[in-house]
Amino acid sequence: MNFYNSKTDSDLTLLEPTLAEYGDESENLITVLQSAQEIYGYLPTDVIIHIHNRMCIPVTKIIGVATFYSQFRLTPIGKYLIMLCKGTACHVNGSDGIYEAISEYLNITDGETTEDGLFTIKCVACLGCCSLSPVMMVNDDTYGTLTPEKAVNILKELAEKEEK
Amino acid sequence: MQIKITIDGKEIITDSNKSILEIASENGINIPNMCYDPLVEAYGGCGLCTVEAEGFPKLLRACATKPSEGMVIHTDSDRVKQSRKVALELLLTDHTGDCKAPCTKACPAGTDCQGYVGLIANGEFEEAVKLIREKVPFPSSIGRVCPHPCEKACRRQYVDSAVSIAFLKSFAADKFLGDTSLLPQKEENSGKSVAVIGGGPAGLTAAYFLALKGHNVTVFEQMPKMGGMLRYGIPEYRLPKATLDKEIEFIKSAGITFKNNINIGKDISFDSIKNDYDAVVVAAGAWKSSKMRVPGEDLDGVFGGIDFLREVSLGGKPAIGKNVAVCGGGNTAMDACRTAVRLGAENVYVIYRRTKDEMPADPQEILESEEEGVIYKYLANPIEFTESNGHVSGVVLQKMKLGDPDESGRRRPEPIEGETERISLDSVIMAIGQAPNLSGFEALEQTRKGTVAASESNFSTSVDGVFAIGDVSNKGADIAIAAIGEAEKAAKVIDAYLHGIKTEYRKPFLVERDDSEIDYSGFAKAERAVMPQISPEVRKNSFVEVNKGFSDEQAINEAKRCLECGCHDYYECKLVKYADENDVSYKRLCGEKHSRNTEDRSELISRNADKCVLCGLCVRICDKVIGKSAVGLVDRGFGTSVIPEFGKKLAETDCTFCGMCVDKCPTGALREKSGAEKALVVKENSKITVCELCEKRCPIDVRFIGDTITRIKPYGKDTVLCKKGKFDLLSDKTLLQK
Amino acid sequence: MMKVAVGEGSCGIAAGALKAYDVLEQKLNSENELTVTGCIGMCYLEPIVDVYNGNELHRFVRVTPEIAEKIADAVNSSDFSNSAEYEISDDDKSFLSSQTRIALRHCGVINPEKIEDYTEDGGYEAIKKCVTQMTPEEVIEEIKISGLAGRGGAGFPTWFKWNAAKNSEGNEKYLICNADEGDPGAFMDRAVIESDPHTLIEGMLIGAYAIGAKQAIVYVRAEYPLAVKRLKKAIKQAREHGFVGENIFGTDFSCDFKIKAGAGAFVCGEETALIESLEGSRGMPRLKPPFPAQSGFLHKPSNINNVETFANVAWIIQNGGEKFAEMGTETSKGTKVFALTGKINKGGLVEIPMGKTLRDVIFGIGGGIRDGKKFKAVQMGGPSGGCIPEDLLDTVIDYKALSATGAIMGSGGMVVMDESTCMVGMAKFFLDFTAKESCGKCTHCRIGTKRMLEILTRITEGEGKEEDIDLLDELCYSIKDGALCGLGQTAPNPVLTTLKYFRDEYTDHIENKHCTAHECAKLRKYKINADACKGCTACARKCPTGAISGAVKSAHKIDRDICIGCGSCLSACRFGAVEVE
């Protein structure tokens, strides 16, 4: 895994409110990282070092936590994050086929971002919408009872919207 | 609170606040573990310390479980062993390295090539010789004559050319030739007697090691002097008799009785030997030259290769005339043709059915014989020896070509119809193989090849108390070092037999890599040392030794070319130790393997993630004991690994180079820079003292060999060293005197 | 005036509830009340709109914006005759009527964002009763009488854990709710938090009172943003009403709440890993003992229960433990919530008393298998559970009985499979999950699950070896014995149960390179039905290896030796001529 990005110009002031609220206790590391990711879209190196300095938590520990939990990203993601559910119900109802279709359409695999920086695919454990399986979430929107065609069409629409 | 528990049937009164692992260890029961260390909290990762407690449905981790009153614990039940074995096997499926170097593994005697080459590189010549003699009691001789399978396996050849391992052996040994002060301490007299039949490399090696074990050994030899094929099969120009004599004197000094000119079956019966000794080792060798089944083979002037060499060794001058053909492509053929040259033959031919590439003889020997004027007839097979007055007068050669490979992988020679060649000859030397002469040994069961049948693993024959080794047994004639290897292993089995224990040789468990998996691009080229030799013009008329030997400087530089393939932690690695003890076979579980290639040899501490078993000790010690965070765990599941922050070098982190991680690492994943100029992988000596660089005066374990301090380790389970004690002290030469 | 409630749980929203809401908001006359509820659990009918006309309930299902308009018209005109066809059928009504709802009692009924909805239905009365009339011992006794056991999967008696935590020394104790619902295929906890967060808060308050904790923490999955949002709001409201904070109901009982979002690690469902995560570390399980009751969060005594367990607590206090214990079997009391999904006709949340059979749930409430296919197995307990075959469908829902099958009760995921699901593939699916979710700490789980996955993968790809079944068996038992935590120890269960009940499928894959379910792509063999083929050449043009030949307008053929089984032809054919053998 590429856990090192050489970002040096993140606006660290954006993280101040979070650090002010949670920065005093090391047990809040995950909360702070979640907030940082919310702000920056991923965890840039300079932000990690800033958190290290402010919370007095070793960088190795921060990296350890950031690479342990699947939510965290150490590289930037696309504008649209496609979270494809790979839960049991989705599996039984054909999520593998959905994955193949969108992966082929976008020409990227799990964890990758398209060259135009528009889409990132991420397979996730279970979104908890099992009765609508197979399901994917694109940013905050959930799409259920997918077929390969339907999934690709959703992405096509988003891409077209971007062109305009 | 004091409680009573039972571990492996042993009743123990103990403090209930200790873990089962601690209690067991205090009572001499060693429960395997890799992630436990008293300096940090129990972790429970490795899964090796599981034990079974009666009444508990689940296995318990001994490192973390505190026993309750009356607990009955088993540390080696079938269930425990199975769980432990699988844990080890799983770890091994993702562990990359070479426990032992390819050279050492290639040596039939298991000589620790990397070990002694390393010692020579550090100028520790005496230690080198001692190390070689742990396996081979005649290093001077073997260094000269061995076709060195070690060098064929040497990975240096993928950089430039193999390390000159064999010559380094004789180089070191020649310095201490006949110096009996180097004889290891003999064990107390056992009162047991052993007869060794045959005073060749196998017999003398067995005799030497059995004598060191305190047994009374007598060697029976048919020839007037000891040495067997080393004396009567190897020409003087390769192995001077004076050198061999001194080595045999050294062996004899272990307290062995030599009886020469004794022929079994004639001078003494096998039965009487059998009755007079507690054990008998048959190491009679293979002294009969094989036949080719070609017309004219029995004519006058046709010599057996072995018979010819023996006659010359005994001072005879066989009448070979001016034109001599040697049939065969092995090392005996080389010895024969080069001896023939020295006896004054003008045209010496070597006839071989395949090409030079397939010739089993050492390429160096072929080259040297060519320099001496030997003429090679490749792709030629004798089909008839012609006659003149009952004496051989020539040979008819069938021309051959190479066909498809046979089962040995070599291309099969096939005759080319109608193409023959005639050569006029005065004599022929048949060097196509040799077989034992078993008259006198009728009591022993034989193989179909006409050798003595013996167990491959414990060398026992069909008669109890009789063991057979070397060329006389099983597959027959082989190289000297193979016979020596069998003898050394047999000595252990026989020693046990004499103490009433039945045992057998078992190949130790080793992890190994394929040569092709390794990236050799990082090594600077340095060509192999050239052995100084007498010029061909001079040597072809003389039996004086061809090789003049390396200078000290040459030898040290040559030894430094070693790539150190074998793991530096072999003698301390828990993984290989437990794997060997638990009889693992992990190949069935193999799958994806990490190849992180993070080996960095430049720092005081180098890391090799491909050997890491994720016990987490380095991370935990660094964090909890040292209060630093130089390394941490990243990712999860199968992808978990230990890396310094952001994957940087340790020097760029807050690492203080206390080296505690290295000392706690159960495998070779972490390694400290050696105090030796060229790193060494040998069993070191240990001296406990204190570090006097500060007032803490930490107890330290100074490891050294000869005059070389190799490293310093914290002594005692609570000792935490710092960089001063671990590394700075290494350069303190006064430490040696202490 | 009428009350119109739109079901806005995550599934409802995903199915289009927000669009329906927007339409209703625009179209409804202002005298009507438009509100939201959580999830009623009839997920297969989402979006659902309930119209309360006095005591009369009109429940509209699968509400599209168009239907929403019609509902608005009906409400505005008080005439439901034109919209009757969009109302729930009698058959679907039975989905709810055959259930017994305790944990889900308010779900889909009240507005989760309005504390008044909860208090009007007796909310926060149970905690009031506890702190004003009962001692902690009496609370624990009541829970003991109820027989409530941990609903997270293991089924450990709740009172016992509470008692252990209460008896642990120290003033600083923690009451933790595990809402890191990680089992793929389970969403009961999400539904409870989204639909009835106050039930959870009240249950936790009672637990905190019982063990003597002043701090309650909810560890909730980050993938559940709506649940986090509603829970935050609920805690705020509860604090404003004095149910949370200092001196609750004027007593000296104080308890504050904190929400911590998980960050995506299934292993954090394991108690000690959850604690590590709460402390801001990698969620790697600790060795037990010490148990959390002795040394948990910040090394203080801690008690951890899951959402559904807490959701039962207030009901038990209000109605009495005995009433709860009346339901169920000898060893399993009360009700259990299941998330019924997969190839089922009526998927959703099902709460039934223990003691019902699997058949009751799947073929009774769930309405059997979708598309007229044949039932093959039901997966229970997620990655730690197993697959139960048809001949065990009469197994009663009870911790012991389910364990005897090799599966487990689990947290309540119930994924139904039909004949098109490959059971080796299913085992592979779960091992893929556990291998990815393994924390990497212990050898058996870190490498063992990886190796099992590799073996299963090669079996599904036609590369299985004869000895693979024995090898899987060996690894299963060694991992069960050697793994450090529950995740690893139970990881082999999906393999063990499929090996036990569907061994034929394994041997079929290994020996015949055949997958009866036709699910394993690499084992699929395609052929072209010559009668159906129009010779349009579409398949041949799509085929990546040129395995299909045939002239235009004549039947095509697939060359098996070249075919790689990718299935491109199948999707390319518009005439259904490509068939799987």
XYZ file of C-alpha atoms in Angstrom, chain C residues 126-504:
379
model
C -38.719 2.407 32.675
C -35.573 4.305 33.615
C -37.657 6.487 35.877
C -38.956 3.353 37.575
C -35.422 2.007 37.942
C -33.841 5.090 39.448
C -36.758 6.003 41.670
C -38.077 2.629 42.771
C -35.447 -0.027 42.192
C -31.921 -0.772 43.380
C -29.344 -1.800 40.791
C -29.538 -5.314 42.227
C -33.267 -5.383 41.608
C -32.778 -4.223 38.044
C -30.265 -6.975 37.428
C -32.604 -9.472 39.060
C -35.413 -8.422 36.747
C -33.146 -8.909 33.733
C -32.128 -12.269 35.151
C -35.765 -13.307 35.431
C -36.364 -12.250 31.851
C -33.653 -14.610 30.635
C -32.421 -11.945 28.212
C -29.258 -13.075 26.480
C -26.825 -11.107 24.330
C -28.363 -10.539 20.939
C -25.044 -9.838 19.285
C -24.471 -13.480 18.547
C -22.888 -15.317 21.414
C -26.028 -15.356 23.576
C -24.313 -14.749 26.885
C -26.775 -13.962 29.727
C -27.047 -10.196 30.007
C -27.609 -10.116 33.762
C -24.397 -12.037 34.318
C -22.309 -9.494 32.459
C -24.042 -6.633 34.225
C -23.500 -8.265 37.550
C -19.814 -8.853 36.866
C -19.334 -5.222 35.867
C -21.333 -4.006 38.855
C -19.244 -6.122 41.234
C -15.954 -4.960 39.746
C -14.074 -2.560 41.918
C -13.768 1.088 40.972
C -15.971 4.129 40.660
C -15.253 4.794 37.030
C -17.159 2.338 34.890
C -18.345 2.379 31.311
C -21.488 1.133 29.659
C -20.868 0.555 25.999
C -23.236 -0.241 23.193
C -21.857 -2.186 20.310
C -23.604 -0.764 17.273
C -20.823 -1.760 14.910
C -23.160 -4.063 13.071
C -20.602 -5.707 10.898
C -22.204 -8.919 9.719
C -22.770 -8.534 6.018
C -26.456 -9.181 5.533
C -27.644 -7.866 8.873
C -29.263 -4.492 9.488
C -31.400 -4.881 12.590
C -29.323 -2.503 14.667
C -29.293 0.135 11.967
C -33.076 -0.043 11.779
C -33.476 0.297 15.544
C -31.192 3.318 15.810
C -32.673 5.000 12.777
C -36.253 4.291 13.799
C -36.251 4.317 17.574
C -33.059 5.782 19.033
C -34.636 6.584 22.381
C -35.314 2.923 23.084
C -31.584 2.338 22.821
C -30.778 5.326 25.006
C -33.259 4.245 27.659
C -31.999 0.664 27.625
C -28.467 1.917 28.038
C -29.437 4.234 30.876
C -30.931 1.265 32.705
C -27.762 -0.728 32.091
C -25.611 2.153 33.282
C -27.704 2.459 36.431
C -27.412 -1.284 37.035
C -23.644 -1.486 36.761
C -22.894 1.949 38.193
C -21.554 3.630 35.079
C -21.628 7.363 34.643
C -20.619 7.291 31.061
C -22.361 5.525 28.221
C -20.729 5.152 24.838
C -22.323 4.085 21.595
C -19.849 2.644 19.122
C -21.634 2.914 15.829
C -20.642 1.988 12.317
C -19.421 4.864 10.214
C -21.330 3.397 7.265
C -24.555 4.326 9.045
C -24.601 8.124 8.730
C -28.363 8.407 9.185
C -28.244 6.337 12.346
C -25.466 8.540 13.741
C -27.412 11.667 12.875
C -30.641 10.487 14.501
C -28.873 9.136 17.547
C -27.040 12.419 18.050
C -30.303 14.280 17.817
C -31.999 11.863 20.214
C -29.234 12.228 22.799
C -29.505 15.989 22.534
C -33.257 15.829 23.072
C -32.905 13.395 25.951
C -30.372 15.676 27.554
C -32.719 18.644 27.133
C -35.460 16.628 28.792
C -33.220 15.672 31.665
C -33.102 11.967 30.840
C -29.415 12.174 30.134
C -26.906 14.120 32.189
C -26.671 14.970 35.866
C -29.154 13.876 38.517
C -31.595 12.099 36.290
C -35.180 12.329 37.622
C -33.779 14.289 40.536
C -31.891 11.304 41.850
C -28.156 11.046 42.302
C -27.940 8.891 39.188
C -26.006 10.710 36.468
C -25.092 9.407 33.106
C -23.735 11.085 30.023
C -23.622 9.800 26.480
C -20.948 9.807 23.834
C -21.047 8.545 20.272
C -17.960 7.123 18.692
C -18.070 6.227 15.057
C -16.292 3.091 13.998
C -14.120 3.381 10.972
C -14.716 0.142 9.178
C -13.353 -2.972 10.802
C -15.530 -6.022 11.329
C -13.242 -7.295 14.050
C -14.313 -4.353 16.212
C -17.509 -6.282 16.882
C -15.274 -8.307 19.185
C -15.448 -6.723 22.641
C -11.770 -6.177 23.263
C -11.095 -4.980 19.726
C -13.975 -2.556 20.126
C -12.345 -1.218 23.268
C -9.018 -0.809 21.472
C -10.863 1.111 18.789
C -12.638 3.298 21.349
C -9.230 4.122 22.745
C -8.135 5.313 19.334
C -5.985 2.327 18.457
C -5.900 -0.376 15.838
C -8.793 -2.688 16.593
C -6.719 -5.688 17.494
C -8.301 -7.954 20.103
C -6.702 -8.194 23.507
C -6.067 -11.366 25.355
C -8.857 -12.474 27.704
C -8.640 -12.584 30.687
C -8.844 -9.895 31.868
C -12.409 -9.542 30.665
C -13.876 -6.104 29.985
C -15.966 -6.379 33.125
C -12.676 -6.219 35.065
C -10.542 -4.129 32.748
C -12.115 -2.633 29.690
C -12.221 0.863 28.232
C -9.250 2.813 29.609
C -8.630 -0.292 31.730
C -11.769 0.457 33.746
C -14.620 -2.018 34.300
C -16.805 -1.930 31.237
C -19.903 -3.650 30.000
C -20.693 -4.104 26.349
C -24.035 -5.141 24.885
C -25.403 -4.834 21.422
C -28.241 -2.613 20.227
C -30.980 -5.222 20.138
C -30.153 -6.355 23.662
C -30.590 -2.801 24.961
C -33.745 -2.364 22.887
C -35.425 -5.075 24.967
C -34.427 -3.686 28.352
C -36.947 -0.881 28.856
C -39.773 -3.194 27.802
C -38.645 -5.813 30.320
C -38.541 -3.279 33.149
C -41.958 -1.953 32.228
C -43.652 -5.283 31.617
C -41.672 -7.468 33.987
C -39.056 -10.079 33.301
C -41.554 -12.869 33.644
C -43.624 -11.644 30.759
C -40.538 -11.645 28.564
C -39.589 -15.105 29.740
C -43.013 -16.429 28.864
C -41.959 -16.226 25.270
C -39.411 -18.575 23.795
C -37.942 -21.929 24.641
C -36.367 -23.501 27.684
C -32.962 -22.038 26.939
C -33.790 -18.997 24.827
C -36.223 -16.418 26.075
C -38.061 -13.562 24.478
C -38.009 -12.565 20.855
C -35.307 -12.250 18.245
C -35.057 -9.865 15.337
C -33.891 -11.168 11.992
C -32.914 -9.366 8.844
C -34.433 -11.615 6.243
C -32.806 -11.147 2.849
C -31.505 -12.939 -0.176
C -33.647 -14.889 -2.621
C -36.731 -14.362 -0.512
C -40.092 -13.028 -1.608
C -40.636 -10.738 1.348
C -37.396 -9.419 2.696
C -37.224 -7.221 5.745
C -37.099 -7.139 9.499
C -38.768 -9.975 11.319
C -39.189 -10.167 15.077
C -40.590 -13.409 16.372
C -40.599 -15.242 19.657
C -37.818 -17.791 20.103
C -39.034 -21.280 19.408
C -40.518 -20.656 15.980
C -38.950 -22.676 13.227
C -36.817 -21.474 10.377
C -39.581 -22.633 8.078
C -42.059 -20.355 9.884
C -39.832 -17.398 9.131
C -38.746 -18.205 5.599
C -41.884 -19.774 4.176
C -44.410 -18.244 6.551
C -43.517 -14.623 7.090
C -41.011 -14.423 4.257
C -43.352 -15.935 1.717
C -40.876 -18.447 0.363
C -38.402 -18.252 -2.458
C -38.486 -15.614 -5.135
C -39.258 -16.392 -8.771
C -40.618 -19.848 -7.962
C -37.160 -21.269 -7.434
C -36.182 -23.959 -5.006
C -34.819 -23.281 -1.532
C -31.257 -24.413 -1.032
C -29.971 -23.052 2.251
C -30.231 -20.237 4.722
C -27.139 -18.542 6.025
C -27.266 -17.464 9.639
C -24.696 -15.720 11.757
C -22.757 -14.159 8.893
C -19.044 -14.885 8.655
C -19.143 -16.660 12.007
C -22.173 -18.710 11.160
C -23.122 -21.336 8.712
C -25.468 -22.516 6.014
C -28.449 -24.599 7.053
C -29.894 -26.949 4.437
C -33.513 -27.676 3.578
C -33.908 -30.802 5.690
C -33.102 -28.787 8.813
C -35.711 -26.103 8.120
C -37.783 -27.311 11.033
C -35.000 -26.436 13.439
C -36.421 -24.146 16.112
C -34.941 -20.731 16.646
C -33.058 -21.212 19.859
C -29.391 -20.691 20.665
C -28.753 -24.344 21.364
C -30.702 -25.820 18.471
C -29.098 -23.522 15.942
C -25.609 -24.193 17.257
C -26.250 -27.893 16.851
C -26.597 -27.377 13.111
C -23.138 -25.836 12.918
C -24.556 -22.367 12.289
C -25.231 -19.900 15.084
C -28.054 -17.587 16.066
C -25.737 -14.719 15.311
C -26.860 -11.147 15.370
C -29.800 -11.924 13.142
C -28.711 -11.973 9.543
C -30.747 -14.546 7.665
C -29.742 -14.766 4.031
C -31.790 -17.160 1.971
C -30.276 -18.912 -0.992
C -31.857 -20.745 -3.870
C -30.465 -23.297 -6.283
C -28.564 -20.637 -8.215
C -26.167 -20.059 -5.314
C -22.993 -22.112 -5.295
C -22.219 -23.265 -1.789
C -18.481 -23.449 -2.370
C -18.744 -19.922 -3.684
C -20.639 -18.985 -0.551
C -17.883 -20.387 1.658
C -15.354 -18.525 -0.460
C -17.378 -15.330 -0.102
C -17.225 -15.516 3.682
C -13.575 -16.476 3.811
C -12.810 -13.583 1.509
C -14.617 -11.410 4.010
C -12.864 -12.740 7.101
C -9.471 -12.762 5.425
C -9.936 -9.092 4.541
C -11.257 -8.274 7.992
C -8.682 -10.253 9.941
C -6.793 -7.825 12.136
C -3.545 -9.618 11.402
C -2.526 -10.165 14.990
C -2.620 -13.928 15.317
C -1.030 -16.401 12.970
C -3.956 -18.771 12.555
C -6.349 -16.093 11.419
C -3.925 -13.857 9.518
C -2.422 -16.574 7.365
C -4.874 -19.426 7.933
C -7.931 -17.651 6.543
C -5.839 -16.464 3.616
C -4.788 -20.021 2.828
C -8.342 -21.310 3.165
C -9.496 -18.606 0.784
C -6.825 -19.614 -1.698
C -7.908 -23.229 -1.562
C -11.577 -22.310 -1.987
C -10.697 -19.992 -4.839
C -8.858 -22.666 -6.713
C -11.736 -25.084 -6.196
C -14.194 -22.602 -7.682
C -11.839 -22.030 -10.570
C -11.578 -25.681 -11.436
C -8.064 -26.012 -10.059
C -9.059 -27.902 -6.929
C -6.984 -30.870 -5.902
C -8.233 -34.127 -4.501
C -6.624 -33.471 -1.133
C -8.101 -29.989 -0.818
C -11.139 -31.083 1.177
C -8.938 -32.754 3.781
C -6.706 -29.729 3.811
C -9.679 -27.441 4.408
C -10.848 -29.693 7.200
C -7.444 -29.629 8.823
C -7.170 -25.857 8.571
C -10.713 -25.378 9.892
C -10.032 -27.256 13.090
C -6.601 -25.763 13.607
C -7.874 -22.218 13.134
C -10.819 -22.818 15.479
C -8.357 -24.043 18.081
C -5.566 -21.598 17.547
C -7.073 -18.222 16.659
C -6.968 -15.523 19.283
C -10.452 -14.045 19.114
C -13.967 -14.897 18.106
C -13.514 -13.669 14.558
C -10.774 -16.170 13.863
C -12.220 -18.974 15.939
C -15.502 -18.850 14.060
C -14.102 -18.005 10.630
C -14.068 -21.659 9.558
C -17.788 -22.114 10.293
C -19.052 -21.241 6.810
C -16.652 -23.798 5.374
C -17.422 -26.438 7.964
C -21.184 -26.215 7.468
C -21.008 -26.224 3.691
C -18.600 -29.155 3.860
C -21.041 -30.896 6.171
C -24.218 -30.309 4.194
C -23.014 -29.669 0.660
C -19.928 -31.834 0.352
C -21.192 -33.086 -3.007
